[in-house]
Amino acid sequence: MAKDSGKAFDFKLFRRLLAFTNTYRLTFYFVAFAAIAMSGLAVLTPHLLQQAIDNALFNKDLPLLQYYLMAMLAVLLLEVLFQFSFIFYANWLGQNVIKDIRVKLFKLMTSFKMQYYDKSAVGRLTTRAVNDIETISSIFSQGLFMIISDLLKMAAIAGFMLYKSWRLSLIIFAVLPLILYATRVFQRAMKVAFEEVRNQVANLNSFVQERITGMKIVQIFTREATEHKRFNEINQKHKKAWVKTVWYNSIFFPIAEMASSIAIGLVVWYGGLNAAEGGVITLGIVTAFIQYSQMLFRPLRQIADKFNTLQMGMVAANRVFGILDTESHISNKGTELLTNAKGSISFKNVRFGYNENEEVIKDISFEVYPGETVAIVGATGAGKSTIINLLNRFYEINSGTISIDKTDIKEYTITSLRSQIAVVLQDVFLFADTILNNITLNDATISEEEVIAAAKEIGVHKFIKSLPNGYHYNVKERGSMLSSGQRQLIAFLRAYVSNPSILILDEATSSIDTYSEEMIQAATDKITEGRTSIVIAHRLATIKKADKILVMDAGKIVESGTHKELLALPNGYYKNLYEVQFMIEEAI
């Protein structure tokens, strides 16, 4: 995780960010050239104005005045041209850089361990991937190149001022230390303030996203007033963080404006007296210095403002690089490809815990043969779903070996391993998209005709066609337009069209109506036919046909056998579970 260096500006972080411009090197150089050209052109207009006053107006030379006016017009047109090119391509560069960073970040986030997401707030990650990366673009569009352009402009102006009149230059330069000191203090204060702003934005996003997602719980338990109060507190902190930045701005800019006005007043006073007494300073030079002083102080004030933008972008970059530097990946050093797996599965002395010193799976060993259906039952928290997570390598085991087709799953590439395993979860997740896209997950190799044929095979075609627009019906966010049973049917079809060698049903019928259960049971019989299947179920009546049943308790396998064999065990764990569940169903 990237850490705040504590400096007003982190050059190491800045160099790392600039590395993303290498792909667009020509554009980068052109923008830099435009910045240099703008700084050179900036000093010409006051110079031409001075020449026009001293040489043309005083001598009443109309042709010479027209010449200077045309020259000033040409300089103005060039300034407009370079400023247009500078603004457009600086922004273009910024947008392309953040596009590349966002793509890299999203790709990285899709490879993180599930454990990373177990401990990370969704709203905070969304802030990093959207808001913070967008803020980074301002480094290029409003920060870096603008500051470079202003610094070059100031250097050129300072040099020209010394060339024109070192006396007037010293008057203006005497005021500069005050503004420079104020700017430095301002920069350091704004860095801290912007860090707090980004923290509060992330907190606000996280809170809002979680409450919107869980709005049903909020309303069921009438927590509206409580959540409103908490939101108000978080929003108040967010406001205070922004007000602090406003406070610093309201102090700095009046000081800078006052210093600029004092400098201009001193120039007019000294230069005017010298010109009136016939000294070396002319009226044209005084006029030019008024413009030069404004051009010198304005960029200095703007640099402070643009440094805020740059600083905010750097804070955002620090946070984004913090995720990019996160080491939370499942090792993918396997080189073997798992294709057309036979489906044998072996767990040997496997131990695992989500947290250190808290084992969830305790020295488990079992075999699943090709084409066999194995059921896993047990109380909540026994470790049933954890076995599925480990088989898919969502988490790394602490010790032991998990094998598919007699090869350690670590020897396979993660993509080929997971492509051979399909999982139907109890809580089906559907994207805000059409049913077709939720089934194929935008896999271009799966045609609509193949999906329809598969739907007919497992008996869900009629249900889908009954919906508006059929397979092109948009289920909205998380499939909210469908019932839980309908979402399960979509999940079964999604698993079926992927043609897996190993099928996992995790509590797939635990919370659906009888009609949907009958359809799902028919679909289950079809998609488990001829392939290795692992079924996790609370409802024991759904697993009577399983070839083998593993009974788990507190992370261990306490019994193993067929339905009949387990019922025959006196005082058996499975027998007790079955009898209690049977009596409950009878009572209902």
PDB file of C-alpha atoms in Angstrom, residues 1 19-20 41 91 113 224 271 277 326 362 396 403-404 437 451 504 515 535 542 572 584:
ATOM      1  CA  MET A   1       0.000   0.000   0.000  1.00  0.00           C
ATOM      2  CA  ALA A  19       5.487   6.765 -16.730  1.00  0.00           C
ATOM      3  CA  PHE A  20       1.906   6.362 -17.966  1.00  0.00           C
ATOM      4  CA  LEU A  41       4.780  34.984 -26.721  1.00  0.00           C
ATOM      5  CA  ASN A  91      -6.768  17.354 -21.566  1.00  0.00           C
ATOM      6  CA  LYS A 113      -8.375 -12.784  -3.532  1.00  0.00           C
ATOM      7  CA  GLU A 224     -34.598   5.616   8.698  1.00  0.00           C
ATOM      8  CA  GLY A 271       8.717  55.077 -12.575  1.00  0.00           C
ATOM      9  CA  GLU A 277      12.070  64.232 -14.331  1.00  0.00           C
ATOM     10  CA  THR A 326      -1.681  -4.360  -3.146  1.00  0.00           C
ATOM     11  CA  LYS A 362      -9.578 -29.100   9.949  1.00  0.00           C
ATOM     12  CA  GLU A 396      -5.221 -20.487  -0.495  1.00  0.00           C
ATOM     13  CA  SER A 403      -6.341 -32.313  -6.732  1.00  0.00           C
ATOM     14  CA  ILE A 404      -8.460 -32.584  -9.873  1.00  0.00           C
ATOM     15  CA  ASN A 437     -26.214 -11.502 -21.324  1.00  0.00           C
ATOM     16  CA  VAL A 451     -28.846 -20.688 -25.070  1.00  0.00           C
ATOM     17  CA  ILE A 504     -21.357 -27.235  -7.746  1.00  0.00           C
ATOM     18  CA  TYR A 515     -43.132 -24.794  -8.071  1.00  0.00           C
ATOM     19  CA  VAL A 535     -24.328 -30.523  -3.873  1.00  0.00           C
ATOM     20  CA  THR A 542     -33.091 -33.117  -2.129  1.00  0.00           C
ATOM     21  CA  GLY A 572     -25.812 -40.840  13.779  1.00  0.00           C
ATOM     22  CA  ILE A 584     -40.537 -30.019  11.119  1.00  0.00           C
TER      23      ILE A 584
END
